[in-house]
CSV table of C-alpha atoms and ligand atoms in Angstrom, one decimal:
chain,number,residue,atom,x,y,z
A,1,MET,CA,152.2,260.4,180.1
A,2,ASN,CA,155.5,262.3,178.2
A,3,ARG,CA,157.0,259.8,175.6
A,4,PRO,CA,160.7,259.7,175.0
A,5,ALA,CA,161.6,261.4,172.0
A,6,ASP,CA,164.5,259.2,170.9
A,7,ARG,CA,162.7,255.7,170.8
A,8,LEU,CA,159.2,254.6,169.6
A,9,ARG,CA,157.1,252.5,171.2
A,10,ILE,CA,154.7,250.3,169.5
A,11,ALA,CA,151.5,248.8,171.2
A,12,MET,CA,150.9,245.4,169.8
A,13,GLN,CA,148.1,242.4,170.6
A,14,LYS,CA,149.8,240.2,173.3
A,15,SER,CA,147.5,237.2,172.1
A,16,GLY,CA,145.3,236.7,169.8
A,17,ARG,CA,145.1,236.4,165.6
A,18,LEU,CA,147.4,239.2,165.5
A,19,SER,CA,150.3,238.7,167.6
A,20,ASP,CA,152.0,235.9,165.5
A,21,PRO,CA,151.7,238.0,162.4
A,22,ALA,CA,153.0,241.5,163.5
A,23,ARG,CA,155.8,239.8,165.7
A,24,ASN,CA,156.8,237.8,162.2
A,25,LEU,CA,156.6,241.4,160.4
A,26,LEU,CA,158.8,242.9,162.5
A,27,LYS,CA,161.4,240.0,162.7
A,28,GLN,CA,161.5,239.9,158.7
A,29,ALA,CA,162.0,243.6,158.8
A,30,GLY,CA,165.0,243.3,161.0
A,31,PHE,CA,164.1,244.2,164.5
A,32,GLN,CA,165.1,242.3,167.3
A,33,PHE,CA,163.5,242.4,170.8
A,34,ARG,CA,164.6,241.6,174.2
A,35,SER,CA,162.0,239.4,176.1
A,36,ASP,CA,159.8,236.8,175.5
A,37,LYS,CA,156.2,237.0,174.5
A,38,ASP,CA,154.7,236.4,178.0
A,39,GLN,CA,156.2,239.8,179.1
A,40,LEU,CA,154.2,243.1,178.7
A,41,PHE,CA,157.1,245.2,177.5
A,42,CYS,CA,159.8,244.4,174.8
A,43,TYR,CA,162.7,246.3,174.7
A,44,GLY,CA,164.7,246.7,171.0
A,45,GLU,CA,168.0,245.6,171.3
A,46,ASP,CA,169.5,247.2,168.3
A,47,CYS,CA,166.9,249.7,167.6
A,48,ALA,CA,165.2,252.4,169.0
A,49,ILE,CA,162.1,250.6,169.1
A,50,ASP,CA,160.1,249.1,171.7
A,51,LEU,CA,156.8,247.0,172.2
A,52,VAL,CA,154.1,246.8,174.5
A,53,LEU,CA,152.2,243.8,174.4
A,54,VAL,CA,148.4,244.4,175.4
A,55,ARG,CA,144.7,243.4,174.6
A,56,ASP,CA,144.1,244.5,170.8
A,57,ASP,CA,140.9,246.8,172.2
A,58,ASP,CA,143.5,249.0,174.5
A,59,ILE,CA,145.9,249.6,171.5
A,60,PRO,CA,143.8,253.2,169.9
A,61,GLN,CA,143.4,254.2,173.4
A,62,LEU,CA,147.2,254.0,174.2
A,63,ILE,CA,148.1,255.8,171.1
A,64,ALA,CA,145.6,258.8,171.8
A,65,GLU,CA,146.7,258.9,175.2
A,66,ASN,CA,150.0,259.4,173.7
A,67,VAL,CA,151.4,256.2,176.0
A,68,CYS,CA,152.2,254.6,172.9
A,69,ASP,CA,153.6,256.1,169.4
A,70,LEU,CA,152.1,253.5,166.9
A,71,GLY,CA,149.7,250.2,167.3
A,72,ILE,CA,149.6,247.1,165.0
A,73,VAL,CA,145.8,246.8,165.3
A,74,GLY,CA,142.5,245.9,163.3
A,75,ARG,CA,141.4,248.3,161.2
A,76,ASN,CA,137.9,247.5,162.9
A,77,VAL,CA,138.8,248.1,166.1
A,78,LEU,CA,141.0,251.4,165.3
A,79,GLN,CA,138.0,252.8,163.3
A,80,GLU,CA,135.6,252.1,166.2
A,81,LYS,CA,137.9,253.9,168.8
A,82,ALA,CA,138.2,256.8,166.4
A,83,LEU,CA,134.2,257.0,166.2
A,84,GLU,CA,133.9,256.8,169.9
A,85,LEU,CA,136.8,259.4,170.6
A,86,ARG,CA,135.8,262.0,168.3
A,87,GLY,CA,135.2,265.3,169.8
A,88,SER,CA,137.3,264.2,172.7
A,89,ALA,CA,140.4,266.1,174.1
A,90,HIS,CA,142.5,263.0,173.0
A,91,CYS,CA,144.5,263.0,170.1
A,92,GLY,CA,142.9,262.0,166.6
A,93,LEU,CA,144.1,258.7,165.3
A,94,GLN,CA,145.0,257.5,161.7
A,95,GLU,CA,145.6,254.5,159.6
A,96,LEU,CA,149.5,254.9,158.2
A,97,MET,CA,149.4,251.5,156.3
A,98,PRO,CA,147.7,248.3,155.9
A,99,LEU,CA,149.8,245.5,156.6
A,100,ALA,CA,148.0,242.4,154.6
A,101,PHE,CA,147.5,240.1,157.5
A,102,GLY,CA,144.3,239.5,159.8
A,103,GLY,CA,141.8,240.1,156.9
A,104,CYS,CA,138.2,240.1,157.5
A,105,ARG,CA,134.7,242.2,157.5
A,106,LEU,CA,132.2,243.8,159.6
A,107,SER,CA,128.9,242.5,158.2
A,108,LEU,CA,125.2,242.5,159.1
A,109,ALA,CA,123.4,239.3,159.4
A,110,VAL,CA,120.2,237.9,159.9
A,111,PRO,CA,118.2,234.9,160.3
A,112,ASN,CA,118.2,232.5,157.2
A,113,SER,CA,114.5,232.6,157.2
A,114,GLN,CA,114.4,236.1,157.1
A,115,LEU,CA,114.0,238.1,153.6
A,116,TRP,CA,116.6,240.6,152.6
A,117,GLN,CA,116.4,243.5,150.0
A,118,ASN,CA,118.7,246.2,151.7
A,119,ALA,CA,120.0,247.7,154.6
A,120,ALA,CA,116.5,249.6,154.9
A,121,ASP,CA,114.5,246.3,155.9
A,122,LEU,CA,116.6,246.7,159.3
A,123,GLU,CA,114.1,250.0,160.3
A,124,GLY,CA,112.9,249.5,163.9
A,125,GLN,CA,114.6,246.4,164.5
A,126,ARG,CA,117.4,245.1,167.3
A,127,ILE,CA,120.8,244.9,165.7
A,128,ALA,CA,123.5,243.3,168.1
A,129,THR,CA,127.2,244.3,168.1
A,130,SER,CA,130.1,244.8,169.7
A,131,TYR,CA,131.1,247.9,167.5
A,132,PRO,CA,128.2,250.3,168.1
A,133,GLU,CA,130.0,253.7,166.6
A,134,LEU,CA,130.7,252.3,163.3
A,135,LEU,CA,126.8,250.6,163.3
A,136,ALA,CA,125.8,253.5,164.1
A,137,ASP,CA,127.5,255.7,161.7
A,138,PHE,CA,126.2,252.8,159.0
A,139,LEU,CA,123.0,253.4,159.9
A,140,GLN,CA,123.1,257.5,159.9
A,141,GLN,CA,124.6,257.6,156.5
A,142,ARG,CA,121.5,255.9,155.3
A,143,GLY,CA,118.9,257.4,157.6
A,144,ILE,CA,117.9,254.1,158.9
A,145,ARG,CA,116.3,254.1,162.6
A,146,ALA,CA,117.1,250.9,164.7
A,147,ASP,CA,118.0,249.8,168.1
A,148,ILE,CA,121.6,249.0,168.5
A,149,VAL,CA,122.2,246.2,171.2
A,150,ALA,CA,125.9,246.8,172.2
A,151,LEU,CA,127.6,243.3,173.6
A,152,LYS,CA,131.1,242.3,174.3
A,153,GLY,CA,130.9,239.0,172.7
A,154,SER,CA,128.9,236.2,171.6
A,155,VAL,CA,127.2,238.6,169.2
A,156,GLU,CA,127.0,235.5,166.8
A,157,ILE,CA,123.8,234.0,169.3
A,158,ALA,CA,122.2,237.3,170.2
A,159,VAL,CA,119.3,236.6,167.6
A,160,LYS,CA,119.2,232.6,169.2
A,161,LEU,CA,118.5,234.3,172.9
A,162,GLY,CA,116.3,236.6,171.5
A,163,LYS,CA,118.3,239.6,172.5
A,164,ALA,CA,118.2,241.3,168.9
A,165,ASP,CA,116.6,240.7,165.4
A,166,ALA,CA,120.1,240.7,163.2
A,167,ILE,CA,123.7,241.2,164.2
A,168,CYS,CA,126.7,243.1,162.8
A,169,ASP,CA,129.8,241.1,163.6
A,170,LEU,CA,133.1,240.1,162.3
A,171,VAL,CA,133.3,237.5,159.5
A,172,SER,CA,136.2,235.7,158.0
A,173,SER,CA,135.3,232.2,156.6
A,174,GLY,CA,131.6,232.5,157.6
A,175,ALA,CA,131.4,229.3,159.3
A,176,THR,CA,130.3,231.1,162.6
A,177,LEU,CA,127.4,232.7,161.0
A,178,VAL,CA,126.4,229.3,158.9
A,179,ALA,CA,126.6,227.4,162.7
A,180,ASN,CA,124.1,230.1,163.9
A,181,GLY,CA,121.4,229.9,161.2
A,182,LEU,CA,122.7,233.5,160.1
A,183,LYS,CA,123.3,234.8,156.8
A,184,GLU,CA,125.5,237.7,155.6
A,185,THR,CA,123.6,240.6,154.0
A,186,GLU,CA,126.2,243.6,153.9
A,187,ILE,CA,129.5,244.4,154.4
A,188,ILE,CA,129.9,247.4,156.4
A,189,LEU,CA,133.7,247.5,156.6
A,190,GLN,CA,136.4,245.5,155.1
A,191,SER,CA,139.3,245.0,157.7
A,192,GLU,CA,142.9,243.9,158.0
A,193,ALA,CA,145.8,244.6,160.4
A,194,VAL,CA,147.0,248.1,160.0
A,195,LEU,CA,149.9,250.4,161.3
A,196,ALA,CA,147.9,253.2,163.4
A,197,CYS,CA,149.4,256.6,164.8
A,198,GLN,CA,148.2,259.9,165.7
A,199,ASN,CA,147.3,262.2,163.2
A,200,THR,CA,149.4,264.6,163.7
A,201,PRO,CA,153.8,264.8,163.5
A,202,PHE,CA,155.8,264.1,166.7
A,203,GLY,CA,157.8,266.9,165.9
A,204,ASP,CA,160.8,265.2,167.5
A,205,SER,CA,163.5,262.7,165.7
A,206,ARG,CA,160.7,260.0,166.5
A,207,ASP,CA,159.4,261.5,162.9
A,208,GLY,CA,162.8,260.2,161.5
A,209,LEU,CA,162.4,256.8,163.5
A,210,LEU,CA,159.2,256.4,162.2
A,211,ALA,CA,160.0,257.1,158.5
A,212,ASN,CA,163.0,254.7,158.7
A,213,PHE,CA,160.1,251.7,160.5
A,214,ILE,CA,157.6,252.5,157.5
A,215,ALA,CA,160.3,252.0,154.6
A,216,ARG,CA,161.6,248.8,156.1
A,217,ILE,CA,157.8,247.7,156.6
A,218,GLU,CA,157.0,248.5,153.2
A,219,GLY,CA,160.2,246.9,152.2
A,220,VAL,CA,159.0,243.5,153.5
A,221,MET,CA,155.5,243.8,152.3
A,222,LYS,CA,157.0,244.4,148.6
A,223,VAL,CA,159.1,241.3,148.6
A,224,GLN,CA,156.4,239.2,150.0
A,225,GLY,CA,155.5,237.2,146.6
A,226,SER,CA,158.1,238.8,144.9
A,227,LYS,CA,160.7,236.9,142.7
A,228,LEU,CA,163.8,237.7,140.7
A,229,ILE,CA,163.3,236.4,137.3
A,230,ILE,CA,167.0,236.2,134.9
A,231,CYS,CA,167.3,235.1,131.5
A,232,GLN,CA,168.7,235.6,128.2
A,233,THR,CA,166.9,236.0,125.1
A,234,GLY,CA,167.8,236.8,121.5
A,235,LYS,CA,167.2,240.6,120.3
A,236,CYS,CA,164.3,239.7,118.1
A,237,ASP,CA,162.5,237.5,120.7
A,238,LEU,CA,163.0,240.2,123.5
A,239,ALA,CA,159.4,241.9,122.8
A,240,SER,CA,157.5,238.2,123.0
A,241,VAL,CA,159.1,237.8,126.1
A,242,LEU,CA,158.9,240.9,128.1
A,243,LYS,CA,155.1,240.9,127.5
A,244,LEU,CA,154.7,237.5,129.5
A,245,LEU,CA,156.3,239.9,132.4
A,246,PRO,CA,153.9,242.6,132.2
A,247,ASP,CA,154.3,242.7,136.5
A,248,ALA,CA,157.8,243.5,136.0
A,249,VAL,CA,158.9,246.5,137.7
A,250,ALA,CA,161.5,248.5,135.1
A,251,PRO,CA,163.1,245.3,133.8
A,252,THR,CA,166.9,245.6,133.1
A,253,ILE,CA,168.3,244.7,129.6
A,254,SER,CA,171.9,244.2,129.3
A,255,PRO,CA,174.2,242.9,126.5
A,256,VAL,CA,175.8,239.5,126.8
A,257,TRP,CA,179.5,239.6,126.6
A,258,GLY,CA,180.6,237.9,123.0
A,259,MET,CA,177.4,237.5,122.1
A,260,ASP,CA,175.8,240.1,120.2
A,261,ASP,CA,172.5,238.9,119.3
A,262,THR,CA,171.9,238.2,123.0
A,263,LEU,CA,170.3,240.0,125.9
A,264,ASN,CA,170.2,239.2,129.3
A,265,ILE,CA,166.7,240.3,131.2
A,266,GLN,CA,166.4,240.7,135.1
A,267,ALA,CA,163.4,241.4,135.9
A,268,LEU,CA,161.4,242.2,139.5
A,269,CYS,CA,158.2,240.2,139.4
A,270,GLN,CA,155.5,241.2,142.0
A,271,SER,CA,152.8,238.2,141.1
A,272,ALA,CA,153.2,234.4,141.0
A,273,VAL,CA,156.0,233.2,138.7
A,274,THR,CA,154.4,229.7,137.6
A,275,TRP,CA,155.7,226.7,135.6
A,276,GLN,CA,153.3,227.6,133.0
A,277,ARG,CA,154.7,231.2,132.8
A,278,LEU,CA,158.2,229.8,132.4
A,279,GLU,CA,157.4,227.5,130.0
A,280,ALA,CA,155.2,230.3,128.1
A,281,MET,CA,158.5,232.3,128.2
A,282,LYS,CA,160.8,229.7,126.8
A,283,LEU,CA,158.4,229.2,123.9
A,284,ALA,CA,158.8,232.8,123.3
A,285,GLY,CA,162.7,232.6,122.9
A,286,ALA,CA,164.0,233.2,126.7
A,287,ARG,CA,166.7,230.6,127.7
A,288,GLY,CA,168.6,229.9,131.1
A,289,LEU,CA,165.4,231.3,132.8
A,290,MET,CA,166.0,231.2,136.5
A,291,VAL,CA,163.6,232.5,139.6
A,292,LEU,CA,165.3,233.9,142.4
A,293,PRO,CA,163.8,235.1,145.9
A,294,VAL,CA,163.9,238.2,147.3
A,295,GLU,CA,164.9,238.7,150.9
A,296,LYS,CA,164.7,242.5,151.5
A,297,LEU,CA,164.2,245.5,149.4
A,298,LEU,CA,165.0,249.1,150.3
A,299,ALA,CA,162.8,251.6,147.8
B,303,LIG,O1,142.5,239.2,173.7
B,303,LIG,P1,142.6,240.0,172.7
B,303,LIG,O2,141.0,241.4,173.1
B,303,LIG,O3,143.7,241.0,172.3
B,303,LIG,O4,141.5,239.6,171.4
B,303,LIG,P2,140.2,239.4,170.6
B,303,LIG,O5,139.7,237.8,171.3
B,303,LIG,O6,139.4,240.6,170.8
B,303,LIG,O7,140.9,239.4,169.1
B,303,LIG,P3,141.2,238.4,168.0
B,303,LIG,O8,142.5,237.8,168.3
B,303,LIG,O9,140.1,237.4,168.2
B,303,LIG,O10,141.1,239.4,166.9
B,303,LIG,C1,141.8,240.1,166.6
B,303,LIG,C2,141.8,240.4,165.4
B,303,LIG,O11,141.5,239.8,164.3
B,303,LIG,C3,140.0,241.4,165.2
B,303,LIG,O12,140.0,242.7,165.5
B,303,LIG,C4,140.3,241.6,163.6
B,303,LIG,O13,140.7,242.6,163.2
B,303,LIG,C5,140.8,240.5,163.1
B,303,LIG,N1,140.0,239.4,163.1
B,303,LIG,C6,140.4,238.8,161.4
B,303,LIG,C7,139.1,238.4,163.0
B,303,LIG,C8,138.5,237.2,162.6
B,303,LIG,N2,139.6,237.4,161.3
B,303,LIG,C9,137.6,236.5,163.0
B,303,LIG,N3,137.5,235.9,162.1
B,303,LIG,N4,138.6,238.9,164.3
B,303,LIG,C10,137.6,237.9,164.8
B,303,LIG,N5,137.1,236.8,164.4
B,303,LIG,C11,135.9,236.1,164.5
B,303,LIG,C12,134.8,236.3,163.9
B,303,LIG,O14,133.9,237.5,164.4
B,303,LIG,C13,133.9,234.7,164.2
B,303,LIG,O15,133.1,234.8,165.5
B,303,LIG,O16,136.4,234.9,164.7
B,303,LIG,C14,135.0,233.7,164.2
B,303,LIG,C15,135.5,232.8,163.5
B,303,LIG,O17,134.9,233.5,161.9
B,303,LIG,P4,134.5,232.5,160.8
B,303,LIG,O18,133.9,233.8,160.3
B,303,LIG,O19,135.7,232.2,159.9
B,303,LIG,O20,133.4,231.9,161.5
B,304,LIG,ZN1,139.6,242.5,171.8
């Protein structure tokens, strides 16, 4: 299917763990769409971007088949499909950037009672998973021969049901493993939601649209948790105050009108600005400390 060259089409999860955070990210980046959440196609109102809402498992394939240009999907789903499509006639897939939500890990787990030294213990065992390609890749890299039992869901009860000796499944808090008498033994993949796309440039105006899209998303991600600190200090205390701002990006130091000994500091901080830090800055000589939220940032 040919894609219109003047609009970007992004595939996103219709409903599930990634749908609300993905929607919020686009909203924070200033993109608005016509339609409500239940509809499958959302038209970008003031931007050349449209959304297609689908099951997360379908997102990589839609990109590979050129039906969608981009996708917001878990790295676990993206890498599984990329391995599955290796050597096929479809376009290759790539991760453009991590999006810092939907964090989890794809891990091996065995019954609590089983002794565990390392992954070689899995030799000759049956391992249930919904990620057969990632698991096969992991086993192959370590020269381990095991039977992969591919399941669409309910992987965590496969051992109880006698269908497998171990599992390879997504874990976040670990509560599901504990509830099923399993222990996590090795992480195969650290995952989070990512922005995915084909691994070749579009070669038309979508390349420019994509560059603008990424700049806005990066801007939103940079300001998440960022704070602007403004304060004044005597010239002699400047070095001590700046020592307490190690995360400040190129702080601006400027003179204060009519106060020769005083300097104004303006600094964008990328980690938490706690009361303790402000108190330490005051002790070091800072005055008139102000902490402001950052709404937008375009590098
Ligand atoms: O309907 P659709 O196919 O679109 O959705 P889905 O049900 O396949 O996916 P969904 O919404 O459950 O997950 C989407 C993505 O969220 C996954 O592909 C991961 O990238 C990410 N993610 C983050 C997770 C988890 N955390 C997670 N905890 N996906 C699944 N889980 C499962 C886990 O396997 C366990 O069974 O949630 C359960 C609870 O986990 P614990 O460890 O907190 O107990
Ligand atoms: Zn799914």
